[in-house]
């Protein structure tokens, strides 16, 4: 069985915060505002993985109302969520990520971000891709007020033999 998941997140960009993408700090005059460390890409990856496995979402499992997650390392949240995904029998096939912001440029940091996420998830960097896009000056991301991330995840799990045997094809054959 294969399943896809979609994750999206947005954080305000403000002075005095670090700009983190997938655990990689990028030198910039502003950074992501957030209850946790604000790593917008780590959050979108977490939601894509949890969504694909139908195991909940980041706001539900790691609520910002809980002081335990104050300034939390978002890679630790990702590791925790992915542990639940693995425990349910899933294997990660690939992630594809888009980061949307006017500045800074993402390309010089792309390989570091891919390696960081792949390391946390225990996959080859070839299974993780990251693209940076501007928003043509439009909307919060385009005006430099926010950074957004969109992520798709593909998961795979071996079919359970008992489920296969009771599948619709077998039932249809029996009826005939
Ligand atoms: Mg977030």
PDB file of C-alpha atoms and ligand atoms in Angstrom:
ATOM      1  CA  UNK A   1       0.000   0.000   0.000  1.00  0.00           C
ATOM      2  CA  UNK A   2       1.212   3.512  -0.741  1.00  0.00           C
ATOM      3  CA  UNK A   3      -0.059   6.759   0.761  1.00  0.00           C
ATOM      4  CA  UNK A   4       0.680  10.398   0.040  1.00  0.00           C
ATOM      5  CA  UNK A   5       0.641  13.184   2.596  1.00  0.00           C
ATOM      6  CA  UNK A   6       0.592  16.966   2.281  1.00  0.00           C
ATOM      7  CA  UNK A   7       2.043  19.414   4.777  1.00  0.00           C
ATOM      8  CA  UNK A   8       1.907  23.212   4.788  1.00  0.00           C
ATOM      9  CA  UNK A   9       3.092  25.787   7.271  1.00  0.00           C
ATOM     10  CA  UNK A  10       3.725  29.511   7.556  1.00  0.00           C
ATOM     11  CA  UNK A  11       5.662  31.520  10.113  1.00  0.00           C
ATOM     12  CA  UNK A  12       6.085  35.260  10.513  1.00  0.00           C
ATOM     13  CA  UNK A  13       9.592  36.580   9.935  1.00  0.00           C
ATOM     14  CA  UNK A  14      10.801  38.920  12.679  1.00  0.00           C
ATOM     15  CA  UNK A  15      14.090  40.355  13.870  1.00  0.00           C
ATOM     16  CA  UNK A  16      15.857  38.646  16.744  1.00  0.00           C
ATOM     17  CA  UNK A  17      14.940  35.097  15.731  1.00  0.00           C
ATOM     18  CA  UNK A  18      16.916  32.396  13.916  1.00  0.00           C
ATOM     19  CA  UNK A  19      15.994  31.452  10.346  1.00  0.00           C
ATOM     20  CA  UNK A  20      15.864  27.648  10.381  1.00  0.00           C
ATOM     21  CA  UNK A  21      14.948  25.332   7.521  1.00  0.00           C
ATOM     22  CA  UNK A  22      15.016  21.612   8.150  1.00  0.00           C
ATOM     23  CA  UNK A  23      17.403  22.139  11.054  1.00  0.00           C
ATOM     24  CA  UNK A  24      19.844  24.267   9.035  1.00  0.00           C
ATOM     25  CA  UNK A  25      20.391  27.825  10.237  1.00  0.00           C
ATOM     26  CA  UNK A  26      20.594  30.346   7.410  1.00  0.00           C
ATOM     27  CA  UNK A  27      22.217  33.713   8.114  1.00  0.00           C
ATOM     28  CA  UNK A  28      19.523  36.386   7.657  1.00  0.00           C
ATOM     29  CA  UNK A  29      18.368  39.601   9.311  1.00  0.00           C
ATOM     30  CA  UNK A  30      15.099  37.976  10.388  1.00  0.00           C
ATOM     31  CA  UNK A  31      13.949  34.570  11.591  1.00  0.00           C
ATOM     32  CA  UNK A  32      10.778  32.589  12.196  1.00  0.00           C
ATOM     33  CA  UNK A  33       8.521  33.593  15.046  1.00  0.00           C
ATOM     34  CA  UNK A  34       7.068  30.574  16.828  1.00  0.00           C
ATOM     35  CA  UNK A  35       6.370  28.854  20.108  1.00  0.00           C
ATOM     36  CA  UNK A  36       8.974  26.258  19.122  1.00  0.00           C
ATOM     37  CA  UNK A  37      12.153  27.214  17.278  1.00  0.00           C
ATOM     38  CA  UNK A  38       9.834  28.061  14.346  1.00  0.00           C
ATOM     39  CA  UNK A  39      11.424  25.770  11.742  1.00  0.00           C
ATOM     40  CA  UNK A  40       8.687  26.074   9.110  1.00  0.00           C
ATOM     41  CA  UNK A  41      10.063  23.303   6.878  1.00  0.00           C
ATOM     42  CA  UNK A  42      10.449  20.786   9.711  1.00  0.00           C
ATOM     43  CA  UNK A  43       6.825  21.487  10.675  1.00  0.00           C
ATOM     44  CA  UNK A  44       5.514  20.970   7.133  1.00  0.00           C
ATOM     45  CA  UNK A  45       7.518  17.734   6.790  1.00  0.00           C
ATOM     46  CA  UNK A  46       6.106  16.509  10.109  1.00  0.00           C
ATOM     47  CA  UNK A  47       2.538  17.200   8.971  1.00  0.00           C
ATOM     48  CA  UNK A  48       3.096  15.552   5.574  1.00  0.00           C
ATOM     49  CA  UNK A  49       4.382  12.371   7.231  1.00  0.00           C
ATOM     50  CA  UNK A  50       1.666  12.265   9.901  1.00  0.00           C
ATOM     51  CA  UNK A  51      -0.997  12.988   7.271  1.00  0.00           C
ATOM     52  CA  UNK A  52       0.173  10.239   4.932  1.00  0.00           C
ATOM     53  CA  UNK A  53      -0.022   7.741   7.800  1.00  0.00           C
ATOM     54  CA  UNK A  54      -3.315   9.256   9.104  1.00  0.00           C
ATOM     55  CA  UNK A  55      -1.776   9.603  12.554  1.00  0.00           C
ATOM     56  CA  UNK A  56      -2.824  13.146  13.415  1.00  0.00           C
ATOM     57  CA  UNK A  57      -1.161  16.501  12.925  1.00  0.00           C
ATOM     58  CA  UNK A  58       1.567  18.520  14.559  1.00  0.00           C
ATOM     59  CA  UNK A  59      -0.793  20.931  16.341  1.00  0.00           C
ATOM     60  CA  UNK A  60      -2.653  18.015  17.891  1.00  0.00           C
ATOM     61  CA  UNK A  61       0.359  15.958  18.974  1.00  0.00           C
ATOM     62  CA  UNK A  62       2.648  18.844  20.001  1.00  0.00           C
ATOM     63  CA  UNK A  63       0.280  21.711  20.958  1.00  0.00           C
ATOM     64  CA  UNK A  64       1.750  25.197  21.271  1.00  0.00           C
ATOM     65  CA  UNK A  65      -0.414  25.642  24.373  1.00  0.00           C
ATOM     66  CA  UNK A  66       1.817  23.103  26.124  1.00  0.00           C
ATOM     67  CA  UNK A  67       4.839  24.818  27.743  1.00  0.00           C
ATOM     68  CA  UNK A  68       6.907  21.664  27.204  1.00  0.00           C
ATOM     69  CA  UNK A  69       7.189  22.611  23.502  1.00  0.00           C
ATOM     70  CA  UNK A  70       8.347  26.207  24.201  1.00  0.00           C
ATOM     71  CA  UNK A  71      11.451  26.829  22.048  1.00  0.00           C
ATOM     72  CA  UNK A  72      11.362  23.122  21.172  1.00  0.00           C
ATOM     73  CA  UNK A  73      13.835  21.748  18.645  1.00  0.00           C
ATOM     74  CA  UNK A  74      11.574  21.080  15.662  1.00  0.00           C
ATOM     75  CA  UNK A  75      13.826  18.265  14.484  1.00  0.00           C
ATOM     76  CA  UNK A  76      13.084  16.503  17.789  1.00  0.00           C
ATOM     77  CA  UNK A  77       9.338  16.870  17.047  1.00  0.00           C
ATOM     78  CA  UNK A  78       9.936  15.513  13.547  1.00  0.00           C
ATOM     79  CA  UNK A  79      11.929  12.582  14.921  1.00  0.00           C
ATOM     80  CA  UNK A  80       9.165  11.811  17.420  1.00  0.00           C
ATOM     81  CA  UNK A  81       6.416  11.990  14.781  1.00  0.00           C
ATOM     82  CA  UNK A  82       8.386   9.873  12.312  1.00  0.00           C
ATOM     83  CA  UNK A  83       8.880   7.296  15.062  1.00  0.00           C
ATOM     84  CA  UNK A  84       5.088   6.917  15.221  1.00  0.00           C
ATOM     85  CA  UNK A  85       4.959   6.554  11.429  1.00  0.00           C
ATOM     86  CA  UNK A  86       7.645   3.853  11.476  1.00  0.00           C
ATOM     87  CA  UNK A  87       5.949   2.081  14.392  1.00  0.00           C
ATOM     88  CA  UNK A  88       2.806   1.816  12.245  1.00  0.00           C
ATOM     89  CA  UNK A  89       4.833  -0.124   9.676  1.00  0.00           C
ATOM     90  CA  UNK A  90       5.444   2.631   7.124  1.00  0.00           C
ATOM     91  CA  UNK A  91       8.606   3.300   5.155  1.00  0.00           C
ATOM     92  CA  UNK A  92       9.394   6.693   3.656  1.00  0.00           C
ATOM     93  CA  UNK A  93       9.774   6.603  -0.127  1.00  0.00           C
ATOM     94  CA  UNK A  94      10.418  10.310  -0.713  1.00  0.00           C
ATOM     95  CA  UNK A  95       9.713  13.895   0.307  1.00  0.00           C
ATOM     96  CA  UNK A  96       9.396  16.857  -2.035  1.00  0.00           C
ATOM     97  CA  UNK A  97       9.542  20.298  -0.426  1.00  0.00           C
ATOM     98  CA  UNK A  98       8.922  23.881  -1.533  1.00  0.00           C
ATOM     99  CA  UNK A  99      10.033  26.825   0.609  1.00  0.00           C
ATOM    100  CA  UNK A 100       8.455  30.167  -0.347  1.00  0.00           C
ATOM    101  CA  UNK A 101      10.107  33.418   0.714  1.00  0.00           C
ATOM    102  CA  UNK A 102      11.391  36.550  -0.963  1.00  0.00           C
ATOM    103  CA  UNK A 103      14.742  36.397   0.886  1.00  0.00           C
ATOM    104  CA  UNK A 104      17.120  34.769   1.657  1.00  0.00           C
ATOM    105  CA  UNK A 105      17.992  32.553  -1.318  1.00  0.00           C
ATOM    106  CA  UNK A 106      17.537  28.887  -0.467  1.00  0.00           C
ATOM    107  CA  UNK A 107      19.632  27.316  -3.218  1.00  0.00           C
ATOM    108  CA  UNK A 108      23.044  27.797  -1.528  1.00  0.00           C
ATOM    109  CA  UNK A 109      21.724  25.832   1.480  1.00  0.00           C
ATOM    110  CA  UNK A 110      19.752  23.196  -0.390  1.00  0.00           C
ATOM    111  CA  UNK A 111      22.205  20.333  -0.049  1.00  0.00           C
ATOM    112  CA  UNK A 112      22.680  21.004   3.678  1.00  0.00           C
ATOM    113  CA  UNK A 113      18.901  21.013   4.211  1.00  0.00           C
ATOM    114  CA  UNK A 114      18.445  17.786   2.221  1.00  0.00           C
ATOM    115  CA  UNK A 115      21.218  16.099   4.211  1.00  0.00           C
ATOM    116  CA  UNK A 116      19.801  17.326   7.523  1.00  0.00           C
ATOM    117  CA  UNK A 117      16.264  16.054   6.868  1.00  0.00           C
ATOM    118  CA  UNK A 118      17.520  12.797   5.350  1.00  0.00           C
ATOM    119  CA  UNK A 119      19.681  12.249   8.427  1.00  0.00           C
ATOM    120  CA  UNK A 120      16.770  12.673  10.812  1.00  0.00           C
ATOM    121  CA  UNK A 121      14.583  10.354   8.739  1.00  0.00           C
ATOM    122  CA  UNK A 122      17.258   7.743   8.075  1.00  0.00           C
ATOM    123  CA  UNK A 123      16.941   7.889   4.284  1.00  0.00           C
ATOM    124  CA  UNK A 124      19.328   8.700   1.463  1.00  0.00           C
ATOM    125  CA  UNK A 125      19.517  12.418   0.579  1.00  0.00           C
ATOM    126  CA  UNK A 126      18.246  11.363  -2.855  1.00  0.00           C
ATOM    127  CA  UNK A 127      14.860  10.706  -1.247  1.00  0.00           C
ATOM    128  CA  UNK A 128      14.519  14.337  -0.100  1.00  0.00           C
ATOM    129  CA  UNK A 129      14.299  17.297  -2.447  1.00  0.00           C
ATOM    130  CA  UNK A 130      13.980  20.977  -1.585  1.00  0.00           C
ATOM    131  CA  UNK A 131      13.162  23.921  -3.838  1.00  0.00           C
ATOM    132  CA  UNK A 132      13.159  27.608  -2.985  1.00  0.00           C
ATOM    133  CA  UNK A 133      10.608  29.900  -4.654  1.00  0.00           C
ATOM    134  CA  UNK A 134       9.894  33.606  -4.388  1.00  0.00           C
ATOM    135  CA  UNK A 135       6.327  34.921  -4.410  1.00  0.00           C
ATOM    136  CA  UNK A 136       6.947  37.719  -6.921  1.00  0.00           C
ATOM    137  CA  UNK A 137       6.540  40.329  -4.196  1.00  0.00           C
ATOM    138  CA  UNK A 138       2.949  39.280  -3.554  1.00  0.00           C
ATOM    139  CA  UNK A 139       1.278  38.248  -0.306  1.00  0.00           C
ATOM    140  CA  UNK A 140       2.941  37.877   3.112  1.00  0.00           C
ATOM    141  CA  UNK A 141       5.808  35.740   1.753  1.00  0.00           C
ATOM    142  CA  UNK A 142       6.367  38.101  -1.162  1.00  0.00           C
ATOM    143  CA  UNK A 143       6.417  41.130   1.124  1.00  0.00           C
ATOM    144  CA  UNK A 144       9.037  39.492   3.348  1.00  0.00           C
ATOM    145  CA  UNK A 145       6.648  39.195   6.292  1.00  0.00           C
ATOM    146  CA  UNK A 146       6.524  35.392   6.326  1.00  0.00           C
ATOM    147  CA  UNK A 147       8.057  32.178   5.075  1.00  0.00           C
ATOM    148  CA  UNK A 148       5.924  29.247   3.896  1.00  0.00           C
ATOM    149  CA  UNK A 149       6.692  25.597   3.283  1.00  0.00           C
ATOM    150  CA  UNK A 150       4.782  22.959   1.319  1.00  0.00           C
ATOM    151  CA  UNK A 151       5.753  19.296   1.475  1.00  0.00           C
ATOM    152  CA  UNK A 152       4.500  16.079  -0.075  1.00  0.00           C
ATOM    153  CA  UNK A 153       5.481  12.724   1.399  1.00  0.00           C
ATOM    154  CA  UNK A 154       5.101   9.257  -0.069  1.00  0.00           C
ATOM    155  CA  UNK A 155       4.936   6.310   2.320  1.00  0.00           C
ATOM    156  CA  UNK A 156       4.875   2.597   1.563  1.00  0.00           C
ATOM    157  CA  UNK A 157       3.791  -0.362   3.689  1.00  0.00           C
ATOM    158  CA  UNK A 158       3.665  -4.043   2.766  1.00  0.00           C
ATOM    159  CA  UNK A 159       0.094  -5.267   2.348  1.00  0.00           C
ATOM    160  CA  UNK A 160      -1.069  -7.558   5.136  1.00  0.00           C
ATOM    161  CA  UNK A 161      -1.734 -11.067   3.732  1.00  0.00           C
ATOM    162  CA  UNK A 162      -5.043 -11.396   5.605  1.00  0.00           C
ATOM    163  CA  UNK A 163      -6.251  -8.076   4.204  1.00  0.00           C
ATOM    164  CA  UNK A 164      -5.252  -9.143   0.683  1.00  0.00           C
ATOM    165  CA  UNK A 165      -7.153 -12.416   0.972  1.00  0.00           C
ATOM    166  CA  UNK A 166     -10.318 -10.580   1.985  1.00  0.00           C
ATOM    167  CA  UNK A 167      -9.914  -7.978  -0.751  1.00  0.00           C
ATOM    168  CA  UNK A 168     -12.681  -7.014  -3.190  1.00  0.00           C
ATOM    169  CA  UNK A 169     -11.233  -8.973  -6.140  1.00  0.00           C
ATOM    170  CA  UNK A 170     -11.300 -12.267  -4.210  1.00  0.00           C
ATOM    171  CA  UNK A 171     -14.847 -11.535  -2.984  1.00  0.00           C
ATOM    172  CA  UNK A 172     -16.025 -10.774  -6.516  1.00  0.00           C
ATOM    173  CA  UNK A 173     -14.589 -14.055  -7.789  1.00  0.00           C
ATOM    174  CA  UNK A 174     -16.373 -15.961  -5.025  1.00  0.00           C
ATOM    175  CA  UNK A 175     -19.709 -14.362  -5.897  1.00  0.00           C
ATOM    176  CA  UNK A 176     -19.359 -15.491  -9.518  1.00  0.00           C
TER     177      UNK A 176
HETATM  178 MG1  LIG B   1       4.746  25.835  12.464  1.00  0.00          MG
END
